């Protein structure tokens, strides 16, 4: 099997018609041209992409049978569109992206799953923590939660629904990186941030409390 990296993270390698890329490697014939695979990651420095960074540096992505080129993006581009139109062959993402793709009729397949999920933390701005005492108070709250289909937005949606509100009854803000997110919490531009556990630890270290009451 392709060499595996064990990390405390769920990462699914999603492919659209290229499942053969993860079959057990065999010695290539002399002079054979390696199969070229373009593997997309979103924000290479994010913890979710650590397995790819490590595998690339250890030489696991080029074994003579295939040559994997890692492509990094940071813009809000639909990775599902890039898969379906052939711009990339595979995407590294949290597993739920495959579920979302299938729900929208996009035929992707999760072919590699690594480790276990680190979970998520919901942190509240200090000036907002007395205003929001339970999920019932979340109507109109401003959540830094990323894209529409992200796991962070899924957590925010679940909290809103648990409070008896509609998904359209809160304000979802995009994420601009940890430093700008901290500024938004400090300046009163956001009430909450939803973050994977490693990033949540960073926010807590900067003085933003985890919201245990909701």
Coordinates of N, CA and C in Angstrom, one line a residue:
X1 N 0.9 -1.2 0.0 CA 0.0 0.0 0.0 C 0.9 1.2 0.0
X2 N 0.3 2.4 -0.5 CA 1.0 3.6 -0.4 C 1.4 3.9 1.0
X3 N 2.6 4.4 1.2 CA 3.1 4.7 2.6 C 2.1 5.6 3.3
X4 N 1.8 5.4 4.5 CA 0.8 6.2 5.3 C 1.5 7.0 6.3
X5 N 0.9 8.2 6.6 CA 1.4 9.1 7.7 C 0.3 9.1 8.7
X6 N 0.6 8.8 9.9 CA -0.4 8.7 11.0 C -0.4 10.1 11.7
X7 N -1.4 10.8 11.6 CA -1.6 12.1 12.3 C -2.9 12.2 12.9
X8 N -3.1 13.1 13.9 CA -4.4 13.3 14.5 C -5.2 14.3 13.7
X9 N -5.6 13.8 12.5 CA -6.4 14.6 11.6 C -7.1 13.7 10.6
X10 N -8.4 14.1 10.3 CA -9.1 13.4 9.2 C -8.8 14.1 7.9
X11 N -8.1 13.5 7.0 CA -7.9 14.0 5.7 C -8.4 13.0 4.7
X12 N -9.2 13.4 3.7 CA -9.6 12.5 2.7 C -9.1 13.0 1.4
X13 N -8.5 12.1 0.6 CA -8.0 12.5 -0.7 C -9.2 12.2 -1.7
X14 N -9.8 13.2 -2.2 CA -10.9 13.0 -3.1 C -10.5 13.0 -4.5
X15 N -11.0 12.1 -5.3 CA -10.6 12.0 -6.7 C -11.8 11.9 -7.6
X16 N -11.7 12.3 -8.8 CA -12.8 12.2 -9.7 C -12.4 11.4 -10.9
X17 N -12.4 10.1 -10.7 CA -12.0 9.2 -11.8 C -10.6 8.8 -11.8
X18 N -9.9 9.0 -10.7 CA -8.5 8.7 -10.7 C -8.1 7.8 -9.5
X19 N -9.0 6.9 -9.2 CA -8.8 6.0 -8.0 C -7.6 5.1 -8.2
X20 N -7.2 4.9 -9.5 CA -6.0 4.0 -9.7 C -4.8 4.6 -9.2
X21 N -4.8 5.9 -8.9 CA -3.6 6.6 -8.4 C -3.2 6.1 -7.0
X22 N -4.0 5.4 -6.3 CA -3.7 5.0 -4.9 C -3.6 3.5 -4.9
X23 N -3.6 2.8 -6.0 CA -3.4 1.4 -5.9 C -2.0 1.0 -5.5
X24 N -1.7 -0.1 -5.0 CA -0.3 -0.5 -4.6 C 0.6 -0.3 -5.7
X25 N 1.8 0.4 -5.4 CA 2.8 0.7 -6.4 C 3.5 -0.6 -6.8
X26 N 3.8 -0.7 -8.1 CA 4.6 -1.8 -8.6 C 5.8 -1.2 -9.3
X27 N 6.8 -1.9 -9.5 CA 8.0 -1.4 -10.1 C 7.7 -1.1 -11.6
X28 N 8.0 0.1 -12.0 CA 7.7 0.5 -13.4 C 8.6 -0.2 -14.4
X29 N 8.1 -0.4 -15.6 CA 9.0 -0.9 -16.6 C 10.1 0.1 -17.0
X30 N 11.2 -0.5 -17.4 CA 12.4 0.4 -17.8 C 11.9 1.4 -18.8
X31 N 12.2 2.7 -18.5 CA 11.9 3.8 -19.5 C 10.4 4.2 -19.4
X32 N 9.6 3.6 -18.6 CA 8.2 4.0 -18.5 C 8.0 5.4 -18.0
X33 N 7.1 6.1 -18.5 CA 6.8 7.5 -18.0 C 5.9 7.4 -16.9
X34 N 6.2 8.0 -15.7 CA 5.4 8.0 -14.5 C 4.0 8.7 -14.8
X35 N 3.0 8.1 -14.2 CA 1.7 8.8 -14.4 C 1.7 10.1 -13.6
X36 N 1.3 11.2 -14.2 CA 1.3 12.5 -13.5 C 0.0 12.8 -12.9
X37 N 0.0 13.1 -11.6 CA -1.2 13.4 -10.8 C -1.0 14.8 -10.2
X38 N -2.1 15.7 -10.4 CA -2.1 17.0 -9.8 C -3.0 16.9 -8.5
X39 N -2.4 17.1 -7.4 CA -3.0 17.0 -6.1 C -3.2 18.4 -5.5
X40 N -4.4 18.8 -5.3 CA -4.8 20.2 -4.8 C -4.9 20.2 -3.3
X41 N -4.3 21.2 -2.7 CA -4.5 21.5 -1.3 C -4.9 23.0 -1.2
X42 N -5.6 23.3 -0.2 CA -6.1 24.7 0.1 C -5.3 25.2 1.3
X43 N -4.4 26.2 1.1 CA -3.6 26.7 2.2 C -2.6 25.7 2.7
X44 N -1.5 25.6 2.1 CA -0.6 24.5 2.3 C -0.1 24.5 3.8
X45 N -0.1 25.6 4.5 CA 0.4 25.7 5.8 C -0.6 25.3 6.9
X46 N -1.9 25.1 6.4 CA -2.9 24.7 7.4 C -2.6 23.3 7.9
X47 N -3.0 23.0 9.2 CA -2.7 21.7 9.8 C -3.3 20.5 9.0
X48 N -4.4 20.8 8.4 CA -5.0 19.6 7.7 C -4.2 19.1 6.5
X49 N -3.3 20.0 6.0 CA -2.4 19.6 4.9 C -1.1 19.0 5.3
X50 N -0.8 18.9 6.6 CA 0.5 18.4 7.1 C 0.8 17.1 6.6
X51 N -0.1 16.1 6.4 CA 0.3 14.8 5.9 C 0.8 14.9 4.5
X52 N 0.3 15.8 3.6 CA 0.8 16.0 2.3 C 2.2 16.6 2.3
X53 N 2.4 17.6 3.1 CA 3.7 18.3 3.2 C 4.8 17.2 3.6
X54 N 4.4 16.4 4.7 CA 5.4 15.5 5.2 C 5.7 14.4 4.1
X55 N 4.6 13.9 3.5 CA 4.8 12.8 2.5 C 5.6 13.3 1.3
X56 N 5.4 14.6 0.9 CA 6.2 15.1 -0.2 C 7.7 15.2 0.2
X57 N 7.9 15.7 1.4 CA 9.3 15.9 1.8 C 10.1 14.6 2.0
X58 N 9.3 13.6 2.3 CA 9.9 12.2 2.5 C 10.0 11.5 1.2
X59 N 9.5 12.1 0.1 CA 9.7 11.5 -1.2 C 8.6 10.4 -1.5
X60 N 7.5 10.4 -0.8 CA 6.5 9.3 -1.0 C 5.6 9.6 -2.2
X61 N 5.6 10.8 -2.7 CA 4.7 11.2 -3.8 C 5.3 11.0 -5.2
X62 N 6.5 10.5 -5.2 CA 7.1 10.2 -6.5 C 7.9 8.9 -6.4
X63 N 7.2 7.8 -6.8 CA 7.8 6.5 -6.6 C 8.3 5.8 -7.9
X64 N 8.3 6.6 -9.0 CA 8.7 6.0 -10.2 C 7.5 5.5 -11.1
X65 N 6.4 5.2 -10.4 CA 5.2 4.7 -11.1 C 4.3 5.9 -11.3
X66 N 4.3 6.9 -10.4 CA 3.5 8.1 -10.5 C 4.3 9.3 -10.0
X67 N 4.0 10.4 -10.5 CA 4.6 11.7 -10.1 C 3.5 12.6 -9.7
X68 N 3.5 12.9 -8.4 CA 2.4 13.8 -7.9 C 2.9 15.2 -7.7
X69 N 2.2 16.1 -8.3 CA 2.5 17.5 -8.2 C 1.5 18.2 -7.3
X70 N 2.0 18.8 -6.2 CA 1.1 19.4 -5.2 C 0.8 20.8 -5.6
X71 N -0.4 21.2 -5.8 CA -0.8 22.5 -6.2 C -1.5 23.2 -5.0
X72 N -1.0 24.4 -4.7 CA -1.6 25.1 -3.5 C -2.4 26.3 -3.9
X73 N -3.6 26.4 -3.3 CA -4.4 27.6 -3.6 C -4.9 28.2 -2.2
X74 N -5.3 29.4 -2.2 CA -5.8 30.0 -1.0 C -7.1 30.8 -1.3
X75 N -7.5 30.9 -2.5 CA -8.7 31.7 -2.9 C -9.9 30.8 -2.6
X76 N -11.1 31.4 -2.6 CA -12.3 30.7 -2.4 C -12.8 30.1 -3.7
X77 N -12.1 29.1 -4.2 CA -12.4 28.5 -5.5 C -13.0 27.1 -5.2
X78 N -14.0 26.7 -6.0 CA -14.7 25.4 -5.8 C -13.7 24.3 -6.2
X79 N -13.3 23.6 -5.2 CA -12.4 22.4 -5.5 C -13.2 21.3 -6.3
X80 N -14.5 21.2 -6.0 CA -15.3 20.2 -6.7 C -15.3 20.6 -8.2
X81 N -15.4 21.9 -8.5 CA -15.4 22.3 -10.0 C -14.1 21.9 -10.6
X82 N -13.0 22.1 -9.9 CA -11.7 21.9 -10.4 C -11.5 20.4 -10.6
X83 N -12.1 19.5 -9.8 CA -12.1 18.1 -10.0 C -12.9 17.7 -11.3
X84 N -14.1 18.2 -11.4 CA -14.9 17.8 -12.4 C -14.5 18.3 -13.8
X85 N -13.9 19.4 -13.9 CA -13.4 19.9 -15.2 C -12.0 19.5 -15.6
X86 N -11.4 18.8 -14.7 CA -10.1 18.2 -15.0 C -8.9 19.1 -14.7
X87 N -9.1 20.2 -14.1 CA -7.9 21.0 -13.8 C -7.0 20.3 -12.7
X88 N -7.6 19.5 -11.9 CA -6.8 18.8 -10.9 C -7.3 17.3 -10.9
X89 N -6.5 16.4 -10.4 CA -6.9 15.0 -10.3 C -7.4 14.6 -9.0
X90 N -6.9 15.3 -7.9 CA -7.3 14.9 -6.5 C -7.2 16.1 -5.6
X91 N -7.9 16.1 -4.5 CA -8.0 17.2 -3.6 C -7.8 16.6 -2.2
X92 N -7.1 17.3 -1.3 CA -7.0 16.9 0.1 C -7.9 17.8 0.8
X93 N -8.8 17.2 1.6 CA -9.8 18.0 2.3 C -10.4 17.1 3.5
X94 N -11.0 17.8 4.4 CA -11.7 17.1 5.4 C -12.8 16.2 4.8
X95 N -13.1 15.0 5.4 CA -13.9 14.0 4.8 C -15.3 14.5 4.4
X96 N -15.8 15.4 5.2 CA -17.2 15.8 4.9 C -17.4 16.4 3.5
X97 N -16.3 16.9 2.9 CA -16.4 17.5 1.6 C -16.8 16.4 0.6
X98 N -16.4 15.2 0.8 CA -16.9 14.1 -0.1 C -18.4 13.9 0.0
X99 N -18.9 14.0 1.3 CA -20.3 13.8 1.5 C -21.1 14.9 0.8
X100 N -20.6 16.2 1.0 CA -21.2 17.3 0.3 C -21.2 17.2 -1.2
X101 N -20.1 16.8 -1.7 CA -20.1 16.6 -3.2 C -21.1 15.6 -3.7
X102 N -21.2 14.4 -3.0 CA -22.2 13.4 -3.3 C -23.6 13.9 -3.3
X103 N -23.9 14.8 -2.2 CA -25.2 15.3 -2.1 C -25.6 16.3 -3.2
X104 N -24.6 16.8 -3.9 CA -24.8 17.7 -5.0 C -24.6 17.0 -6.3
X105 N -24.6 15.7 -6.3 CA -24.5 14.9 -7.5 C -23.1 14.9 -8.2
X106 N -22.1 15.3 -7.4 CA -20.7 15.3 -8.0 C -20.0 14.0 -7.6
X107 N -19.6 13.3 -8.6 CA -19.1 11.9 -8.4 C -17.6 11.9 -8.0
X108 N -17.4 12.2 -6.7 CA -16.0 12.1 -6.2 C -16.0 10.8 -5.3
X109 N -14.8 10.4 -5.0 CA -14.6 9.2 -4.1 C -13.4 9.5 -3.1
X110 N -13.7 9.2 -1.9 CA -12.6 9.3 -0.9 C -11.8 8.1 -0.9
X111 N -10.5 8.2 -1.3 CA -9.7 7.0 -1.5 C -8.6 6.8 -0.4
X112 N -8.3 7.9 0.4 CA -7.3 7.7 1.4 C -7.8 8.5 2.6
X113 N -7.9 7.9 3.8 CA -8.3 8.6 5.0 C -7.2 8.4 6.0
X114 N -6.8 9.4 6.7 CA -5.7 9.4 7.6 C -6.2 9.8 9.0
X115 N -5.8 9.0 10.0 CA -5.9 9.5 11.4 C -7.3 9.7 11.9
X116 N -7.5 10.5 12.9 CA -8.8 10.7 13.5 C -9.0 12.3 13.6
X117 N -10.2 12.7 13.7 CA -10.5 14.1 13.7 C -10.0 14.8 14.9
X118 N -9.5 16.0 14.8 CA -9.1 16.7 16.0 C -10.3 17.5 16.7
X119 N -11.4 17.4 16.0 CA -12.6 18.1 16.5 C -12.5 19.6 16.2
X120 N -13.5 20.4 16.8 CA -13.6 21.8 16.6 C -13.8 22.5 17.9
X121 N -13.5 23.8 18.0 CA -13.7 24.6 19.2 C -14.5 25.8 18.7
X122 N -15.5 26.2 19.6 CA -16.2 27.5 19.3 C -15.7 28.5 20.4
X123 N -15.2 29.6 20.0 CA -14.7 30.6 20.9 C -15.5 31.9 20.7
X124 N -15.6 32.6 21.9 CA -16.5 33.7 21.9 C -15.6 35.0 22.2
X125 N -16.0 36.1 21.6 CA -15.3 37.3 21.9 C -15.6 37.8 23.3
X126 N -14.6 38.3 24.0 CA -14.8 38.6 25.4 C -16.0 39.6 25.6
X127 N -16.2 40.5 24.7 CA -17.2 41.5 24.9 C -18.6 41.0 24.6
X128 N -18.7 39.7 24.0 CA -19.9 39.1 23.6 C -20.4 38.0 24.5
X129 N -19.5 37.6 25.4 CA -19.7 36.3 26.2 C -20.9 36.4 27.1
X130 N -21.2 37.6 27.6 CA -22.4 37.8 28.5 C -23.7 37.9 27.7
X131 N -23.6 38.3 26.4 CA -24.8 38.4 25.6 C -25.4 37.1 25.2
X132 N -24.5 36.1 24.9 CA -24.9 34.8 24.4 C -24.7 33.8 25.5
X133 N -25.8 33.5 26.2 CA -25.7 32.6 27.3 C -26.1 31.1 26.9
X134 N -26.8 31.0 25.8 CA -27.3 29.7 25.3 C -27.5 29.8 23.8
X135 N -27.8 28.6 23.2 CA -28.0 28.6 21.8 C -29.3 29.4 21.4
X136 N -30.2 29.5 22.4 CA -31.4 30.3 22.1 C -31.1 31.8 21.9
X137 N -29.9 32.2 22.3 CA -29.6 33.6 22.1 C -28.8 33.9 20.8
X138 N -28.6 32.9 20.0 CA -27.7 33.1 18.9 C -28.2 33.8 17.6
X139 N -29.5 34.1 17.6 CA -30.1 34.8 16.5 C -29.3 36.1 16.3
X140 N -28.9 36.3 15.0 CA -28.1 37.5 14.7 C -26.7 37.5 15.0
X141 N -26.2 36.4 15.7 CA -24.8 36.3 16.0 C -23.9 36.3 14.8
X142 N -22.7 36.8 14.9 CA -21.7 36.8 13.8 C -20.6 35.8 14.1
X143 N -20.6 34.8 13.2 CA -19.7 33.7 13.3 C -18.6 33.8 12.3
X144 N -17.3 33.7 12.6 CA -16.3 33.5 11.7 C -16.2 32.0 11.5
X145 N -16.6 31.5 10.3 CA -16.8 30.1 10.1 C -16.3 29.6 8.7
X146 N -15.8 30.4 7.9 CA -15.3 29.9 6.6 C -16.4 29.8 5.5
X147 N -16.1 28.9 4.6 CA -17.0 28.7 3.4 C -18.3 28.0 3.7
X148 N -19.2 28.0 2.8 CA -20.5 27.4 2.9 C -20.5 26.0 3.3
X149 N -19.6 25.2 2.7 CA -19.6 23.7 2.9 C -18.5 23.3 3.9
X150 N -17.9 24.2 4.6 CA -16.8 23.9 5.5 C -17.4 23.2 6.8
X151 N -16.5 22.4 7.4 CA -16.9 21.8 8.7 C -17.2 22.9 9.7
X152 N -16.5 24.0 9.7 CA -16.7 25.1 10.6 C -18.1 25.7 10.5
X153 N -18.5 25.9 9.2 CA -19.9 26.4 9.0 C -20.9 25.3 9.4
X154 N -20.6 24.0 9.2 CA -21.5 23.0 9.7 C -21.8 23.1 11.2
X155 N -20.7 23.3 11.9 CA -20.8 23.5 13.4 C -21.7 24.7 13.7
X156 N -21.4 25.8 13.1 CA -22.2 27.0 13.3 C -23.6 26.8 13.0
X157 N -23.9 26.2 11.9 CA -25.3 25.9 11.5 C -26.0 25.0 12.5
X158 N -25.3 24.0 13.0 CA -25.9 23.1 14.0 C -26.2 23.8 15.3
X159 N -25.4 24.8 15.7 CA -25.7 25.5 16.9 C -26.9 26.4 16.7
X160 N -27.0 27.1 15.5 CA -28.1 27.9 15.2 C -29.4 27.1 15.2
X161 N -29.4 26.0 14.6 CA -30.6 25.1 14.5 C -31.0 24.6 15.9
X162 N -30.0 24.3 16.7 CA -30.2 23.8 18.0 C -30.9 24.8 18.9
X163 N -30.7 26.1 18.5 CA -31.4 27.2 19.3 C -32.8 27.5 18.8
X164 N -33.2 26.8 17.8 CA -34.6 27.0 17.2 C -34.6 28.1 16.2
X165 N -33.5 28.4 15.6 CA -33.4 29.5 14.6 C -33.2 28.9 13.2
X166 N -33.4 29.7 12.2 CA -33.1 29.2 10.8 C -31.7 29.5 10.5
X167 N -31.1 28.8 9.5 CA -29.7 29.0 9.1 C -29.5 30.4 8.6
X168 N -30.5 31.0 8.1 CA -30.4 32.4 7.6 C -30.4 33.4 8.7
X169 N -30.6 33.0 9.9 CA -30.8 34.0 11.0 C -29.5 34.3 11.8
X170 N -28.4 34.0 11.2 CA -27.1 34.5 11.8 C -26.2 35.0 10.7
X171 N -25.1 35.6 11.0 CA -24.2 36.2 10.0 C -23.0 35.3 10.0
X172 N -22.7 34.7 8.8 CA -21.5 33.9 8.7 C -20.4 34.7 8.0
X173 N -19.3 34.8 8.7 CA -18.2 35.6 8.1 C -17.1 34.7 7.6
X174 N -16.4 35.1 6.6 CA -15.3 34.3 6.1 C -14.1 34.4 7.0
X175 N -13.2 33.5 6.9 CA -12.0 33.5 7.7 C -10.8 34.1 6.9
X176 N -10.1 35.0 7.5 CA -9.0 35.7 6.8 C -7.6 35.4 7.4
X177 N -7.6 34.2 8.1 CA -6.3 33.9 8.8 C -6.5 34.2 10.3
X178 N -5.7 33.5 11.1 CA -5.8 33.7 12.6 C -5.6 35.1 13.1
X179 N -4.6 35.8 12.6 CA -4.3 37.1 13.1 C -5.5 38.1 12.8
X180 N -6.0 38.1 11.6 CA -7.1 38.9 11.2 C -8.4 38.5 12.0
X181 N -8.6 37.2 12.2 CA -9.7 36.8 13.0 C -9.7 37.3 14.4
X182 N -8.5 37.2 15.0 CA -8.3 37.8 16.3 C -8.6 39.3 16.4
X183 N -8.2 40.0 15.3 CA -8.5 41.4 15.3 C -10.0 41.6 15.2
X184 N -10.7 40.8 14.4 CA -12.2 40.9 14.3 C -12.9 40.7 15.6
X185 N -12.4 39.7 16.4 CA -12.9 39.4 17.7 C -12.7 40.6 18.7
X186 N -11.4 41.1 18.6 CA -11.0 42.2 19.5 C -11.8 43.5 19.2
X187 N -12.0 43.7 17.9 CA -12.6 45.0 17.5 C -14.1 45.0 17.5
X188 N -14.7 43.9 17.8 CA -16.2 43.8 17.9 C -16.8 43.5 16.5
X189 N -16.0 43.1 15.5 CA -16.6 42.8 14.2 C -17.1 41.4 14.1
X190 N -16.8 40.6 15.1 CA -17.3 39.2 15.1 C -17.6 38.8 16.6
X191 N -18.5 37.9 16.8 CA -18.9 37.4 18.1 C -18.3 36.1 18.4
X192 N -18.1 35.2 17.4 CA -17.6 33.9 17.6 C -16.7 33.5 16.5
X193 N -15.8 32.6 16.8 CA -15.0 31.9 15.7 C -15.1 30.4 15.9
X194 N -15.3 29.7 14.9 CA -15.3 28.2 14.9 C -13.9 27.8 14.3
X195 N -13.2 26.9 15.0 CA -11.9 26.6 14.5 C -11.6 25.1 14.8
X196 N -10.8 24.4 13.9 CA -10.3 23.1 14.3 C -9.5 23.2 15.6
X197 N -9.4 22.1 16.3 CA -8.8 22.1 17.6 C -7.4 22.8 17.7
X198 N -6.5 22.5 16.7 CA -5.2 23.1 16.8 C -5.2 24.6 16.7
X199 N -6.1 25.1 15.8 CA -6.2 26.6 15.7 C -7.0 27.1 16.9
X200 N -7.9 26.4 17.4 CA -8.7 26.8 18.6 C -7.7 27.0 19.8
X201 N -6.7 26.2 19.9 CA -5.7 26.3 20.9 C -5.0 27.6 20.8
X202 N -4.7 28.0 19.6 CA -4.0 29.3 19.3 C -4.9 30.5 19.8
X203 N -6.2 30.4 19.4 CA -7.1 31.5 19.9 C -7.2 31.6 21.4
X204 N -7.3 30.4 22.0 CA -7.3 30.4 23.5 C -6.1 31.0 24.1
X205 N -4.9 30.7 23.5 CA -3.7 31.2 24.1 C -3.6 32.7 24.0
X206 N -4.4 33.3 23.1 CA -4.4 34.8 22.9 C -5.5 35.4 23.7
X207 N -6.2 34.6 24.5 CA -7.2 35.2 25.5 C -8.6 35.1 25.1
X208 N -8.9 34.4 24.0 CA -10.3 34.2 23.7 C -10.9 32.9 24.2
X209 N -11.9 33.0 25.1 CA -12.3 31.8 25.8 C -13.2 30.9 24.9
X210 N -13.0 29.6 25.2 CA -13.9 28.6 24.6 C -15.3 28.8 25.1
X211 N -16.3 28.7 24.2 CA -17.7 28.9 24.6 C -18.3 27.6 25.1
X212 N -18.1 27.3 26.4 CA -18.6 26.1 27.0 C -20.1 26.1 27.2
X213 N -20.7 27.2 27.3 CA -22.1 27.3 27.7 C -23.0 26.9 26.5
X214 N -22.5 26.9 25.3 CA -23.4 26.5 24.2 C -22.8 25.3 23.5

